[in-house]
Short mmCIF file of C-alpha atoms and ligand atoms in Angstrom, two decimals:
data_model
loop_
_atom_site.label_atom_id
_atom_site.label_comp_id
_atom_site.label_asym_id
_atom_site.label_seq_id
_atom_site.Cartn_x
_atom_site.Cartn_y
_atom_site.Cartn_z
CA UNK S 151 17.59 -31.65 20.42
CA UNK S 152 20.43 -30.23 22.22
CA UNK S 153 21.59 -26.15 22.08
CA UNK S 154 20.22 -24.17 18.90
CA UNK S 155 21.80 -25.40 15.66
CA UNK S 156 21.01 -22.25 13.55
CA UNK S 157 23.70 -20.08 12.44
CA UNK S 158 24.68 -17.47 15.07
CA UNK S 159 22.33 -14.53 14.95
CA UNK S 160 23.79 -11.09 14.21
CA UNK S 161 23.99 -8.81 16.71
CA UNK S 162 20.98 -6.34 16.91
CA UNK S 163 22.35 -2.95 18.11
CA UNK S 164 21.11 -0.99 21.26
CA UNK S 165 19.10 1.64 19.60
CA UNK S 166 17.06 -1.19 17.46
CA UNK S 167 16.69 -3.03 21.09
CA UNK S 168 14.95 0.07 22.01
CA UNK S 169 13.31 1.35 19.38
CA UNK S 170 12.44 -1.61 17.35
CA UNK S 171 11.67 -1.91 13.63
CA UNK S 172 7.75 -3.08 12.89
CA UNK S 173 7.26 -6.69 14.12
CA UNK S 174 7.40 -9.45 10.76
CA UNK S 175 5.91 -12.26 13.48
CA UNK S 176 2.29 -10.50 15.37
CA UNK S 177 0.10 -11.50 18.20
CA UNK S 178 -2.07 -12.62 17.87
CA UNK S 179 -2.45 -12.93 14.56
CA UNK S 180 0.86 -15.42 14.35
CA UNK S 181 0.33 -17.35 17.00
CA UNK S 182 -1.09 -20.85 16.37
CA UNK S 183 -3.95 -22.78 17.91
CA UNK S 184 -2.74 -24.03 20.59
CA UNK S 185 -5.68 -26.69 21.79
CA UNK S 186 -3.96 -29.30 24.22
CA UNK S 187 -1.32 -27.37 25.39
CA UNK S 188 -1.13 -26.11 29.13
CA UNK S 189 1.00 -23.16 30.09
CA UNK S 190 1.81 -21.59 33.17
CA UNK S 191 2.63 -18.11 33.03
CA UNK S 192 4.09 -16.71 36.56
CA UNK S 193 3.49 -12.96 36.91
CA UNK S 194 0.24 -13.12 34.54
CA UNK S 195 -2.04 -10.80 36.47
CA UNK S 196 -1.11 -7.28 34.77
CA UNK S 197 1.19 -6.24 32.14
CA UNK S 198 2.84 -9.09 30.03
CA UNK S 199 2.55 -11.57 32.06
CA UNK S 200 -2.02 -10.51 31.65
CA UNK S 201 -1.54 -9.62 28.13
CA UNK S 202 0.40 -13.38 26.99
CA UNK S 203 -2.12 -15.05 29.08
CA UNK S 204 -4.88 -13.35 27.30
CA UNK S 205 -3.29 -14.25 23.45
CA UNK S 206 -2.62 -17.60 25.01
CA UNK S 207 -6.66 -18.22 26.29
CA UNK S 208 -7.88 -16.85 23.35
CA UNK S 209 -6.17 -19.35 20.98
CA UNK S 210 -7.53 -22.39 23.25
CA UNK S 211 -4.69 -23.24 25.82
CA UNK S 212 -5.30 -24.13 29.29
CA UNK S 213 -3.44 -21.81 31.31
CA UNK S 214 -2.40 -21.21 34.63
CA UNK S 215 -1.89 -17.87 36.12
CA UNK S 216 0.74 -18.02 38.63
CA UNK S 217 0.62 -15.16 41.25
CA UNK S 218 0.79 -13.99 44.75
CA UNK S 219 -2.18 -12.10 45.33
CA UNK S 220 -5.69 -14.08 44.47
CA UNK S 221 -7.55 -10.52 44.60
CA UNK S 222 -5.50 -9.31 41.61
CA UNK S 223 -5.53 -12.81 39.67
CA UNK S 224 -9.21 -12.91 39.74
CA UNK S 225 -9.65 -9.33 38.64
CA UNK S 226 -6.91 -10.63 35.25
CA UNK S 227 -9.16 -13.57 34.95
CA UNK S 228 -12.37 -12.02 35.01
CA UNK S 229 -11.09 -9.31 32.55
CA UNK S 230 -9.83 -12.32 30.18
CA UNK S 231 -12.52 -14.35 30.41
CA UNK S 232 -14.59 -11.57 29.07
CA UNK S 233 -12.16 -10.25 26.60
CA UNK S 234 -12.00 -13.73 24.77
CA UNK S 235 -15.38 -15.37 26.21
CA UNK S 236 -13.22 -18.43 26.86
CA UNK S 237 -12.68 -19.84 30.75
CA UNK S 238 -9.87 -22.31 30.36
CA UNK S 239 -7.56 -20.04 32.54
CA UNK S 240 -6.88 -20.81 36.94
CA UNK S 241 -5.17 -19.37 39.15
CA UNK S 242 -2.08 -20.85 41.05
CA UNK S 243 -0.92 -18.96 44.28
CA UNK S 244 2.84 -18.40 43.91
CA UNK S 245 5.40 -15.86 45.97
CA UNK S 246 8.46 -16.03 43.97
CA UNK S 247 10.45 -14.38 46.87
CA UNK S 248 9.37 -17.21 49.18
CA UNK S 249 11.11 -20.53 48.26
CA UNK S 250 8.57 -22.63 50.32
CA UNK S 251 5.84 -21.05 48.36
CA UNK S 252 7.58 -22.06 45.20
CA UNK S 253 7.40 -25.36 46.41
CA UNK S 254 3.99 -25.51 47.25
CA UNK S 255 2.65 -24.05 43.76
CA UNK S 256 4.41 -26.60 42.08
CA UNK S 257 3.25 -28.83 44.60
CA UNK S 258 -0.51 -27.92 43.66
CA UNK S 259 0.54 -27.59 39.78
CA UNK S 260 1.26 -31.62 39.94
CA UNK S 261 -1.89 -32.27 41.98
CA UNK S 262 -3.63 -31.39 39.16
CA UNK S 263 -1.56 -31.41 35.79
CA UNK S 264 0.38 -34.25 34.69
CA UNK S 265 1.77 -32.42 31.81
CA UNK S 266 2.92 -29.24 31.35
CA UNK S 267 3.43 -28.05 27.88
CA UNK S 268 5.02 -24.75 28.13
CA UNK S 269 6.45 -22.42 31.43
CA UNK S 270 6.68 -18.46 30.92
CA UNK S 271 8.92 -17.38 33.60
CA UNK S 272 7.63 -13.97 33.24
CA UNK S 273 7.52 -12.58 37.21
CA UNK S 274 9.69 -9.79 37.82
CA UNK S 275 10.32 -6.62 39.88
CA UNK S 276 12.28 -3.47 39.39
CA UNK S 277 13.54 -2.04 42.24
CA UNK S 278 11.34 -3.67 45.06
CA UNK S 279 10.60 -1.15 47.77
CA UNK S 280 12.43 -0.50 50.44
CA UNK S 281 9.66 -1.30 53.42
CA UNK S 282 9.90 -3.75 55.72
CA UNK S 283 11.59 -8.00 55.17
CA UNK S 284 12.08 -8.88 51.35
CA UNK S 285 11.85 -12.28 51.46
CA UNK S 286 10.81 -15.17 53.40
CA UNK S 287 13.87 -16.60 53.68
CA UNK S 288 14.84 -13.48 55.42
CA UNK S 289 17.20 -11.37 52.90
CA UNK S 290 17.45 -8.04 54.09
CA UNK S 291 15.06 -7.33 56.33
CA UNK S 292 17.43 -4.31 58.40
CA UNK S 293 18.39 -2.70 54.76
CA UNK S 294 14.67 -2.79 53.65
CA UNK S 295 14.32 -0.91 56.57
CA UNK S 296 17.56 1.32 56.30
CA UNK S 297 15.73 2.59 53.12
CA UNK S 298 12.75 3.33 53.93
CA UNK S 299 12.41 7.00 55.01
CA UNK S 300 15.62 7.96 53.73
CA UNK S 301 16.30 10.02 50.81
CA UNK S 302 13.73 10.35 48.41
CA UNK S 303 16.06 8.25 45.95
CA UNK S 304 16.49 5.45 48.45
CA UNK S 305 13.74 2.99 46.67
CA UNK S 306 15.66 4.01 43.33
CA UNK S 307 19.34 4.02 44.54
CA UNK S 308 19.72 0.62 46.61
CA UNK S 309 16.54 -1.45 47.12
CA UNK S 310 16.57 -4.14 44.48
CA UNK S 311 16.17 -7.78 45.68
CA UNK S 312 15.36 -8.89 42.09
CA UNK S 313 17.50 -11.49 42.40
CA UNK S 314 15.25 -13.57 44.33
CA UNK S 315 12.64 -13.49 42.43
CA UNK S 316 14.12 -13.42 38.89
CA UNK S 317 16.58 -16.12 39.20
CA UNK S 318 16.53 -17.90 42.28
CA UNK S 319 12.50 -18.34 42.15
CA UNK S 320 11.96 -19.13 38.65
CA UNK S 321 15.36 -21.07 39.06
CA UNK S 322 12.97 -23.33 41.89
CA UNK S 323 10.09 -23.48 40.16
CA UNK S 324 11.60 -25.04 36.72
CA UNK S 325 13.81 -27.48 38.31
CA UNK S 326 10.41 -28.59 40.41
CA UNK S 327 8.18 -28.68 37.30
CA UNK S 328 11.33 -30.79 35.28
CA UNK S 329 9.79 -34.07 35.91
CA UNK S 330 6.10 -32.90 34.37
CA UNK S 331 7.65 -31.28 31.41
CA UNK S 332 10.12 -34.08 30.93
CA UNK S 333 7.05 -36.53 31.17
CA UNK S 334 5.36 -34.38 28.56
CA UNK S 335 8.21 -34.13 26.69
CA UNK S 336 8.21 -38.20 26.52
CA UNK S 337 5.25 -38.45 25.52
CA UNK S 338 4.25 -40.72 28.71
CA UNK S 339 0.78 -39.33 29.22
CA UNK S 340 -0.62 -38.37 25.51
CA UNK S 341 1.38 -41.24 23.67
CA UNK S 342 2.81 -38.10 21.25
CA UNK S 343 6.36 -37.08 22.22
CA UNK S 344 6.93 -33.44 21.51
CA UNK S 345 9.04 -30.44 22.55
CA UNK S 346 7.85 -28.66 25.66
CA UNK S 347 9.64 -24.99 26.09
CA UNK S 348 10.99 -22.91 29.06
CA UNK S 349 10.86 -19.21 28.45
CA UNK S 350 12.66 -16.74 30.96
CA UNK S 351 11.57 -12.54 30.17
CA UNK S 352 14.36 -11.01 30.80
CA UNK S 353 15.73 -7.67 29.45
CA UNK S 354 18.35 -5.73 27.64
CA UNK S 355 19.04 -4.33 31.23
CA UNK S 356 21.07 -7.79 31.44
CA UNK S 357 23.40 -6.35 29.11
CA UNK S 358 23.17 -2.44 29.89
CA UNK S 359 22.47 -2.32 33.58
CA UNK S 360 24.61 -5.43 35.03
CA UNK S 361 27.82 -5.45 36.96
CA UNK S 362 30.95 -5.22 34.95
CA UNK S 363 32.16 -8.16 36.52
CA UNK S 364 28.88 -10.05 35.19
CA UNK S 365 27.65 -11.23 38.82
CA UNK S 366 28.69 -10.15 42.06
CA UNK S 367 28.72 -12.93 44.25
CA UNK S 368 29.73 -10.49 47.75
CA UNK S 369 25.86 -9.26 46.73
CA UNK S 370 24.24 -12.49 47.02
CA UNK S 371 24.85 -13.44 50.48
CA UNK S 372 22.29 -13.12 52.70
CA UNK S 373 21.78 -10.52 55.04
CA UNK S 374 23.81 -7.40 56.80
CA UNK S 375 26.87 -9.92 54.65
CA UNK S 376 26.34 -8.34 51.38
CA UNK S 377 25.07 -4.71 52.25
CA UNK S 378 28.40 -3.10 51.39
CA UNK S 379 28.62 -4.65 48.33
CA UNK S 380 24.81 -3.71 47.65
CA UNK S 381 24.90 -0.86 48.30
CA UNK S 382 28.04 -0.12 45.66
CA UNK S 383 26.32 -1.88 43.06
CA UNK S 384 22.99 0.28 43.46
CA UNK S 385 19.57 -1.06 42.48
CA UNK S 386 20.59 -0.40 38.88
CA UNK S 387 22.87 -2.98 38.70
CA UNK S 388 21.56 -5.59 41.23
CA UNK S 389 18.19 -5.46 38.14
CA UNK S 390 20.58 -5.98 35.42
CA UNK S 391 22.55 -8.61 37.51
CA UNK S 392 19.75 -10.34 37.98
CA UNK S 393 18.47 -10.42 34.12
CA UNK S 394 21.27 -11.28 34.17
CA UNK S 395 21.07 -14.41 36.22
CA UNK S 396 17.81 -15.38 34.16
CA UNK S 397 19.65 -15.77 30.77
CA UNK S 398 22.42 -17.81 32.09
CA UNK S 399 19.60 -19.80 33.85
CA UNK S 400 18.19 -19.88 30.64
CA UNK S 401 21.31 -21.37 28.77
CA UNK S 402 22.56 -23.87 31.74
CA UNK S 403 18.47 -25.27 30.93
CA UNK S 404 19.12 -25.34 26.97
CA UNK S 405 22.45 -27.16 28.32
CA UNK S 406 21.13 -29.42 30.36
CA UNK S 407 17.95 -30.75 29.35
CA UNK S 408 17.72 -29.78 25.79
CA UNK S 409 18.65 -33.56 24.66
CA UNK S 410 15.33 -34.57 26.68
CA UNK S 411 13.26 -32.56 25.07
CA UNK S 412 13.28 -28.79 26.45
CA UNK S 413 13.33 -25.93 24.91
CA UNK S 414 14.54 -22.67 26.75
CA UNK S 415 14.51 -19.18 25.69
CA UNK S 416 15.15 -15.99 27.58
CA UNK S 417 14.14 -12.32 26.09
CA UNK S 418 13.96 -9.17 26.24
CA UNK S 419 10.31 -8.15 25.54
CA UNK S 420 10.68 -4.63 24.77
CA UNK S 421 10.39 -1.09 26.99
CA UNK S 422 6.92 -1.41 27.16
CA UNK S 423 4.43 0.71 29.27
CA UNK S 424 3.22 -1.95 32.32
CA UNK S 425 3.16 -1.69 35.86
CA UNK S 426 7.06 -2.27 36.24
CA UNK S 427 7.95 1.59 37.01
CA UNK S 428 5.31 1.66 40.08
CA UNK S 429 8.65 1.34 42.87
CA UNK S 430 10.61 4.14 40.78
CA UNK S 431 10.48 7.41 42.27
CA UNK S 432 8.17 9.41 39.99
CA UNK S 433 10.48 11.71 38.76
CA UNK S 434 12.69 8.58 37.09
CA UNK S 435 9.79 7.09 36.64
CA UNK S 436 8.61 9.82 34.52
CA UNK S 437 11.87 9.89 32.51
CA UNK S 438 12.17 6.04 31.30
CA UNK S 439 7.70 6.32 30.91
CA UNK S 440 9.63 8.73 27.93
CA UNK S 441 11.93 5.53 26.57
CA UNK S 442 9.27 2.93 27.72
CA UNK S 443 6.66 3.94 24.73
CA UNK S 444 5.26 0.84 23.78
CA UNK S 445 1.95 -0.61 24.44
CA UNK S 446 2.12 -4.27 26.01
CA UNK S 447 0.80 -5.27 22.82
CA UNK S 448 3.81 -5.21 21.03
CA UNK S 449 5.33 -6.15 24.32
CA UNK S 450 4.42 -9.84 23.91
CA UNK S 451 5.04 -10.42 20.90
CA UNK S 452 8.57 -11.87 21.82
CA UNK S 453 7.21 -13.72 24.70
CA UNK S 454 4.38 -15.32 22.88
CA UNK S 455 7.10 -16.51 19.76
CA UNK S 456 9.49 -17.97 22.45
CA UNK S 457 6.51 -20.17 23.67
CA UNK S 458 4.44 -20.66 20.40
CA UNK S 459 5.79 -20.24 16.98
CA UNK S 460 7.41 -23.13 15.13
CA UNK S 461 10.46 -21.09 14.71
CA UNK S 462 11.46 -20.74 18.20
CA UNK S 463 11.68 -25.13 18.39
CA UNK S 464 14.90 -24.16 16.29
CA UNK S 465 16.35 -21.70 19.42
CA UNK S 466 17.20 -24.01 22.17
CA UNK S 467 19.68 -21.92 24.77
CA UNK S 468 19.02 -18.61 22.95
CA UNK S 469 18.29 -15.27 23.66
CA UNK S 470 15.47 -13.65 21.74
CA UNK S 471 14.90 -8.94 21.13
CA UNK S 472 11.63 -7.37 21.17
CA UNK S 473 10.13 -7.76 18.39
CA UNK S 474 10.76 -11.33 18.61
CA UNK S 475 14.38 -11.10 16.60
CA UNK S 476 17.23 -13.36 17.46
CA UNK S 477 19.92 -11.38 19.56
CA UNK S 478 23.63 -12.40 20.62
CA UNK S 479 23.76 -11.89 24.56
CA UNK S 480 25.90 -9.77 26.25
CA UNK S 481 29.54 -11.60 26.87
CA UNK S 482 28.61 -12.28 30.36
CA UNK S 483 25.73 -14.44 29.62
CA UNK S 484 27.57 -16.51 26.85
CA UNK S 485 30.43 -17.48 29.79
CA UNK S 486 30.09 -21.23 30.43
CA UNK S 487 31.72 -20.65 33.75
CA UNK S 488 29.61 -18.42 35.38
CA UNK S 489 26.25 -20.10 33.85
CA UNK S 490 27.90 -23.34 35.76
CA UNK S 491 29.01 -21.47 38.94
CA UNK S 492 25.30 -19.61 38.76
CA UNK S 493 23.30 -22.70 38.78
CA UNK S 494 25.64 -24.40 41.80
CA UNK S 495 24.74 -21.12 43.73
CA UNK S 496 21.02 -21.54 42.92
CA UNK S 497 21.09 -25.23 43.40
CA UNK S 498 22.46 -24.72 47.26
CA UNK S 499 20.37 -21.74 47.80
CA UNK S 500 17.17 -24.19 47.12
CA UNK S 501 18.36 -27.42 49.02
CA UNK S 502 16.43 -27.70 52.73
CA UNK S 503 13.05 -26.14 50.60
N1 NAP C 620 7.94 -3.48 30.75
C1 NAP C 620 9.16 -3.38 30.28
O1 NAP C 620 9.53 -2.38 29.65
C2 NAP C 620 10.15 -4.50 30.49
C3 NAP C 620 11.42 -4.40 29.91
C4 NAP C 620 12.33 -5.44 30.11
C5 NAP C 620 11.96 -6.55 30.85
N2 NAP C 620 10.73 -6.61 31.40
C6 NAP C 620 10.37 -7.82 32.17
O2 NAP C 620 9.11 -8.30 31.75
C7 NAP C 620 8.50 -9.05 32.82
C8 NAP C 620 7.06 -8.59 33.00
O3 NAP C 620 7.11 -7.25 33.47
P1 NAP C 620 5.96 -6.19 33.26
O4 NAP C 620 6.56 -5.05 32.53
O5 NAP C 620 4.72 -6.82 32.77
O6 NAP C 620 5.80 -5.70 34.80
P2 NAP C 620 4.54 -5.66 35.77
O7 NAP C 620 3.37 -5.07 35.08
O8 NAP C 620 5.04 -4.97 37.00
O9 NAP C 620 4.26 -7.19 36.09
C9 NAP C 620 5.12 -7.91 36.93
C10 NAP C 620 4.41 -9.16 37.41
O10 NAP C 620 5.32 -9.89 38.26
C11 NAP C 620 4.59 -10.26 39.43
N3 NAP C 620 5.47 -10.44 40.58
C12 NAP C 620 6.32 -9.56 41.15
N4 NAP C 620 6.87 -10.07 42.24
C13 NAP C 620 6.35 -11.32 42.39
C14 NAP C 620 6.53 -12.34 43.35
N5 NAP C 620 7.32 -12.20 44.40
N6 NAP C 620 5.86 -13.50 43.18
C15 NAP C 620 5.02 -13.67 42.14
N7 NAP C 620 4.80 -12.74 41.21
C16 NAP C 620 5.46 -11.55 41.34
C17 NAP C 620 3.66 -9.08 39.66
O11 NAP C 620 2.63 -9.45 40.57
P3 NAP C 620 2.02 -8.34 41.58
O12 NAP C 620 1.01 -7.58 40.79
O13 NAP C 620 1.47 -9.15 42.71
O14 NAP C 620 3.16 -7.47 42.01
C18 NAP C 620 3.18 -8.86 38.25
O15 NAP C 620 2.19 -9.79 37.92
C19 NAP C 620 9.39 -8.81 34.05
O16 NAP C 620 10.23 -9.91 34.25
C20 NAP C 620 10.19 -7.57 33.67
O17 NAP C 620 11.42 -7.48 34.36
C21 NAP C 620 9.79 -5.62 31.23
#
């Protein structure tokens, strides 16, 4: 199967992004039994990412939950291992914002997995804070500490290293986890060829929030190099920039490996109340808590569609709305040029790890 051969969906306007109508597909009554199959959700220790991993354990995957802090994944686990008195959930140590550590989860992953049914890249960060180095690989580290201390807007105004993370991390991880899904997409272990899925949360933010010019590449470089332009963009912009990023990751996948077998989706899940405000400053973060009025259970709902339902087989290299509606991207992330000149970036950025 190669890109989605579907009739184009219709656009879904802003305000129904926002406030959407009642979901037709639910979790988790909708979602199928899904004995077999092995996820790996990145990000799965509190809002969506705990909530999908939950739905996921409950209807009898084996799932993986990929995150940098072992305190706070065993805390998730406990809770969902009570919650559905099922125990077919592990934890894998992962720090998206450290390419070697990307490596090494995936590293572990194929220790112990030969297949891999289904990855949620679900991991994200709004407006990291502005305290100390950002990444491993050493993005940053003098305007992390520019910010901190300053205004009481600085977190808000310029610290966003999303990037990293959002795109360049879950950019990693896939392409190092291609040969397992690709295997399970053959068939090679089970004997049963089937359709294993990619799915990349994103958000309408890709669309609202991003650059005009759809990415700034003066922003990407590394170090004091792209503080001017940074700093122009705001934190605002370097989020939706790098949702951005994620859906023309997304499509490039759909592109490139849909013929083999792969599915890929990115989405916007919703505004749904989760930890994602906690590096706001509490006044803003008080304002969008006003937009953000959904409870995470709605708030996987699109999430848990892109990786389960039947449907979704159909939506290679498409972007899905919360509540799990079909939804044309923003003009940006439809540009075959800049999904090509994204993935060279990413594909440089990761060679040496
Ligand atoms: N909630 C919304 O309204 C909304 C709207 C649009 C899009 N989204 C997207 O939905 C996804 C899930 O967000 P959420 O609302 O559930 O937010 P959340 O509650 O803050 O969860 C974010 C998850 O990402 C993990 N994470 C952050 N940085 C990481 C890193 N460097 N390495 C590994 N894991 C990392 C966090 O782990 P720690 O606990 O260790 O930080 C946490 O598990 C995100 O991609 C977000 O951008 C959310």
């Amino acid at each position: 199967m190669s890109v989605s051969k579907l009739p184009p969906p219709e656009r879904v306007g802003s305000f129904s992004e926002k406030w959407p109508p009642k979901p037709t597909w639910k979790a988790p009554d909708d979602v199928p039994d899904l004995t077999g199959q092995i996820f790996l959700v990145t990000g799965g220790n509190v809002g969506i990412g705990r909530e999908t991993c939950r739905v996921l354990v409950a209807r009898n995957a084996k799932v993986y939950l990929a995150t940098r802090s072992e305190e706070r994944a065993r805390i998730a686990i406990d809770d969902i291992c009570k919650s559905t008195g099922k125990s077919n959930i592990h934890f894998l140590k992962i720090d998206l914002a450290d390419l070697a550590s990307v490596r090494k989860a995936a590293e572990e992953y194929m220790s112990l997995e030969q297949e891999l049914h289904v990855l949620i890249n679900n991991a994200g960060v709004l407006y990291s804070p502005g305290i100390g180095p950002q990444t491993a690989q050493g993005y940053d580290v003098q305007f992390g500490v520019h910010v901190l201390g300053a205004e009481p807007f600085s977190s808000f105004t310029f610290a966003a290293f999303a990037y990293e993370i959002e795109f360049l991390g879950h950019y990693f991880l896939t392409l190092l986890l291609m040969p397992t899904l690709l295997r399970t997409a053959k068939g090679e272990v089970s004997g049963k060829p089937t359709l294993v899925r990619v799915v990349s949360v994103s958000s309408d933010a890709h669309e609202m929030t991003a650059p005009k010019e759809g990415i700034v590449w003066d922003s990407l470089k590394k170090g004091d190099a792209a503080l001017p332009a940074r700093k122009k963009l705001t934190g605002t912009r370097l989020y939706g920039q790098s949702k951005l990023g994620m859906v023309l990751i997304s499509s490039e996948l759909a592109r490139r490996y849909g013929d083999q077998g792969v599915v890929a989706i990115s989405l916007h899940p919703g505004g749904v109340k989760s930890e994602l405000l906690r590096h706001l400053h509490p006044i803003i973060a008080w304002i969008v808590e006003k937009i953000r009025i959904y409870p995470v259970s709605l708030g996987v709902i699109t999430s848990l569609y892109a990786a389960t339902s039947e449907a979704a087989l159909e939506m290679n290299g498409e972007y899905l709305t919360a509540w799990a509606r079909r939804q044309v991207p923003s003009k940006h992330a439809q540009n075959p040029e800049l999904r090509e000149m994204l993935w060279k970036w990413c594909e440089e950025q990761v060679s040496g790890f």
